[in-house]
XYZ file of C-alpha atoms in Angstrom:
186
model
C 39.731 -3.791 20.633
C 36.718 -5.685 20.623
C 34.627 -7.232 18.029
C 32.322 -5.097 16.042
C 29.209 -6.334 13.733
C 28.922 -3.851 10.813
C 24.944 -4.344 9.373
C 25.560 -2.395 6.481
C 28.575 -4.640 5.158
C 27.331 -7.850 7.389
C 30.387 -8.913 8.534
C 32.557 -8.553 12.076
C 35.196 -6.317 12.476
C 37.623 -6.181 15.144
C 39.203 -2.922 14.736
C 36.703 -1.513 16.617
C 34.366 0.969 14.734
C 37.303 2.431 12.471
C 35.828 -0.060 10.403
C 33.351 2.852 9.455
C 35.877 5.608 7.988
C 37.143 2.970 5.852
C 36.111 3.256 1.736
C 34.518 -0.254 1.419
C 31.519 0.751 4.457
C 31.550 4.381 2.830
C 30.795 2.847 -0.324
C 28.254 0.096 0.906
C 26.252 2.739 2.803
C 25.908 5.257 -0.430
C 24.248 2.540 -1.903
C 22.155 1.306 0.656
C 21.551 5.008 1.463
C 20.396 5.892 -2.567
C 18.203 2.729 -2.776
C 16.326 3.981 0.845
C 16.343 7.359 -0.087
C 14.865 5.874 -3.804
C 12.217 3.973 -1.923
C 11.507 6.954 0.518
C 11.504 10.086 -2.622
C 8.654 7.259 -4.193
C 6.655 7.501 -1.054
C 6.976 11.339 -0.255
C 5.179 11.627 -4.458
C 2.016 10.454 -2.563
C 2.278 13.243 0.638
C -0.014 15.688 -1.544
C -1.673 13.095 -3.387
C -2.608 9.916 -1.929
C -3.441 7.229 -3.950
C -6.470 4.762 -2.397
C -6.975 1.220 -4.475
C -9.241 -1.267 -3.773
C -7.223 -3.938 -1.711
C -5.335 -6.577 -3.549
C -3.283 -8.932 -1.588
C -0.694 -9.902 -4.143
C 0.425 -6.101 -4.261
C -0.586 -4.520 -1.541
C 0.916 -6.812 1.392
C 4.395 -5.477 1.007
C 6.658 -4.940 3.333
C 9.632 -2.130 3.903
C 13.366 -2.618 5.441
C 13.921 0.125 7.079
C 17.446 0.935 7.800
C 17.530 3.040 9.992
C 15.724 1.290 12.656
C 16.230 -2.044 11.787
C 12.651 -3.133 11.493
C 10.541 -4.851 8.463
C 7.421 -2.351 8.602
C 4.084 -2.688 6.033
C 4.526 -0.463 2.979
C 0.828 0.193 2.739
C -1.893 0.520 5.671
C -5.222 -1.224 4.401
C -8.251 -1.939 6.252
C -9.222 -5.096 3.846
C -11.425 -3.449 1.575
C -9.370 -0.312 0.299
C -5.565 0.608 0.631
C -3.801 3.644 1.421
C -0.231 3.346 -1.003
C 2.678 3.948 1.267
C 0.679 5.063 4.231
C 2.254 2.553 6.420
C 5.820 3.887 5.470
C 4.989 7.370 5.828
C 3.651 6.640 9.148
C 6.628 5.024 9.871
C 8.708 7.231 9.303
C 6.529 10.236 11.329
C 7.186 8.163 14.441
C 9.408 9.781 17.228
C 11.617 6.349 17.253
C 12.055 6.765 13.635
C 13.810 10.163 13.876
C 15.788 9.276 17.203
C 17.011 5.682 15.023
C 17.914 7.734 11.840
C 19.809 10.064 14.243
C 21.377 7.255 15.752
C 21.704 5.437 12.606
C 23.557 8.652 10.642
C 26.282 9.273 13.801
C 27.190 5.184 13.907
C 27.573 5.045 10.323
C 29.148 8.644 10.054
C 26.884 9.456 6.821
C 26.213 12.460 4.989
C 23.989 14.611 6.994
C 22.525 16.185 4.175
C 20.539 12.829 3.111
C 19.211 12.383 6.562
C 16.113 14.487 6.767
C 15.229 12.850 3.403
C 13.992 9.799 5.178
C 12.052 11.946 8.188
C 8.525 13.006 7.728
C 7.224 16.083 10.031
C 4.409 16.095 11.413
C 2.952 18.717 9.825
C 3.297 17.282 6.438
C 1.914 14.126 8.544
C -1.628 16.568 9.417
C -1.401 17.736 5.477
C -1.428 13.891 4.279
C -4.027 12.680 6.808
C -6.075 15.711 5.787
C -5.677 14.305 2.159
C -6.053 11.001 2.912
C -9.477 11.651 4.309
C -10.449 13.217 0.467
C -8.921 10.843 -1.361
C -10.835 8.035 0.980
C -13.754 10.247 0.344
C -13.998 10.146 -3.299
C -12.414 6.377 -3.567
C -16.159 5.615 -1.578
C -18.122 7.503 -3.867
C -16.901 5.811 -6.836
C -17.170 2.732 -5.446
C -20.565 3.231 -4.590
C -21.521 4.769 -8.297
C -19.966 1.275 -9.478
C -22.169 -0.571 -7.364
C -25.033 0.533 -7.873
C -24.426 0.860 -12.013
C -23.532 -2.865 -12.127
C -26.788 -3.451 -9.617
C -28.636 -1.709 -12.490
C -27.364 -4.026 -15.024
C -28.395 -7.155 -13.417
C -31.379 -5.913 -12.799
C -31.554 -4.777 -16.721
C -30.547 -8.077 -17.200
C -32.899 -10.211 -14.894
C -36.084 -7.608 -16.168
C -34.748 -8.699 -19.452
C -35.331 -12.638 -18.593
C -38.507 -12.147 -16.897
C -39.995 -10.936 -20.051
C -38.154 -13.539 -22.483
C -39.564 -16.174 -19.965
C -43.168 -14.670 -20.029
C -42.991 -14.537 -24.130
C -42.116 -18.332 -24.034
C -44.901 -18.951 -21.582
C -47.634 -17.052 -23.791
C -46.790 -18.972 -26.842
C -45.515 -22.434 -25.510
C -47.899 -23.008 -22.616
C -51.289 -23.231 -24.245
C -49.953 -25.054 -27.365
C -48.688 -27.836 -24.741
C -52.073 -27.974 -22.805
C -53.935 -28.912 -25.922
C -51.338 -31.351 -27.197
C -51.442 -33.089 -23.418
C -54.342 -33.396 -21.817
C -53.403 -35.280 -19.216
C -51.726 -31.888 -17.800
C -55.163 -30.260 -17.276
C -55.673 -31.938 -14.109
């Protein structure tokens, strides 16, 4: 039998891949399976209701393991400005690969089959979130816009505001300094 690397338990085997039936890989991949399928359930909330923030790179720069293909993929998709939350997973995990790895991924590591179409998206509920997507982008713009221009109206409150305070002092200052100095007459 030859040697066999296990990713879920990270260590060579070489009892070939009966190292799979065996209970310390069974219990290794429930857990690595319940924190995925954790991390996935929080991302499938936002398929009906997409949440759009204005882009912060401390939080929104995250990245995703994703198990079943192996890859490190962007949590979030952002354009710089604005972010879509989990967009980048569920995009993910729309992709054709995705669904052929997780296939893959479920027969190698003989898991529960019941768990596996947890961590697929269709693509119809791929059309419904892009569809909602587009609203929520929608409105995120709008209210961006309303905040813009009601802070553009404050400073402009504000430098009216100055303007006049300025004018007052130049009323009652100015001509009280031209008689007291001459010399600025000229």
């Amino acid at each position: 039998m030859g040697a066999h690397y296990c990713a879920i338990c990270r260590q060579t085997t070489f009892n070939g891949k009966g190292h799979i039936f065996g209970k310390t890989h069974q219990s290794r991949l429930r857990v690595v399976l319940l924190k995925f399928t954790e991390k996935v359930k929080e991302a499938r909330r936002t398929l009906k209701k997409p949440q759009v923030e204005k882009f912060d790179c401390t939080q929104h720069k995250q990245t995703f393991w994703c198990y079943c293909c192996g890859c490190e993929i962007e949590k979030n998709v952002t354009d710089g400005n604005m972010t879509v939350l989990y967009g980048g997973l569920l995009e993910h995990m729309a992709t054709p690969e995705h669904r052929k790895n997780t296939h893959k991924f479920w027969w190698d590591n003989k898991a529960d089959p019941k768990f596996r179409d947890k961590v697929i998206v269709t693509e119809e509920e791929t059309e419904r979130f892009k569809v909602e997507v587009a609203k929520a982008l929608e409105s995120f713009v709008e209210k961006e816009d309303e905040y813009i221009k009601q802070h553009a109206e404050h400073i402009r409150a504000q430098e009216k505001h100055r303007q006049e305070v300025l004018q007052s002092l130049l009323e009652v200052c100015f001509p009280t300094m031209l008689w007291q100095y001459p010399s600025l007459w000229h």
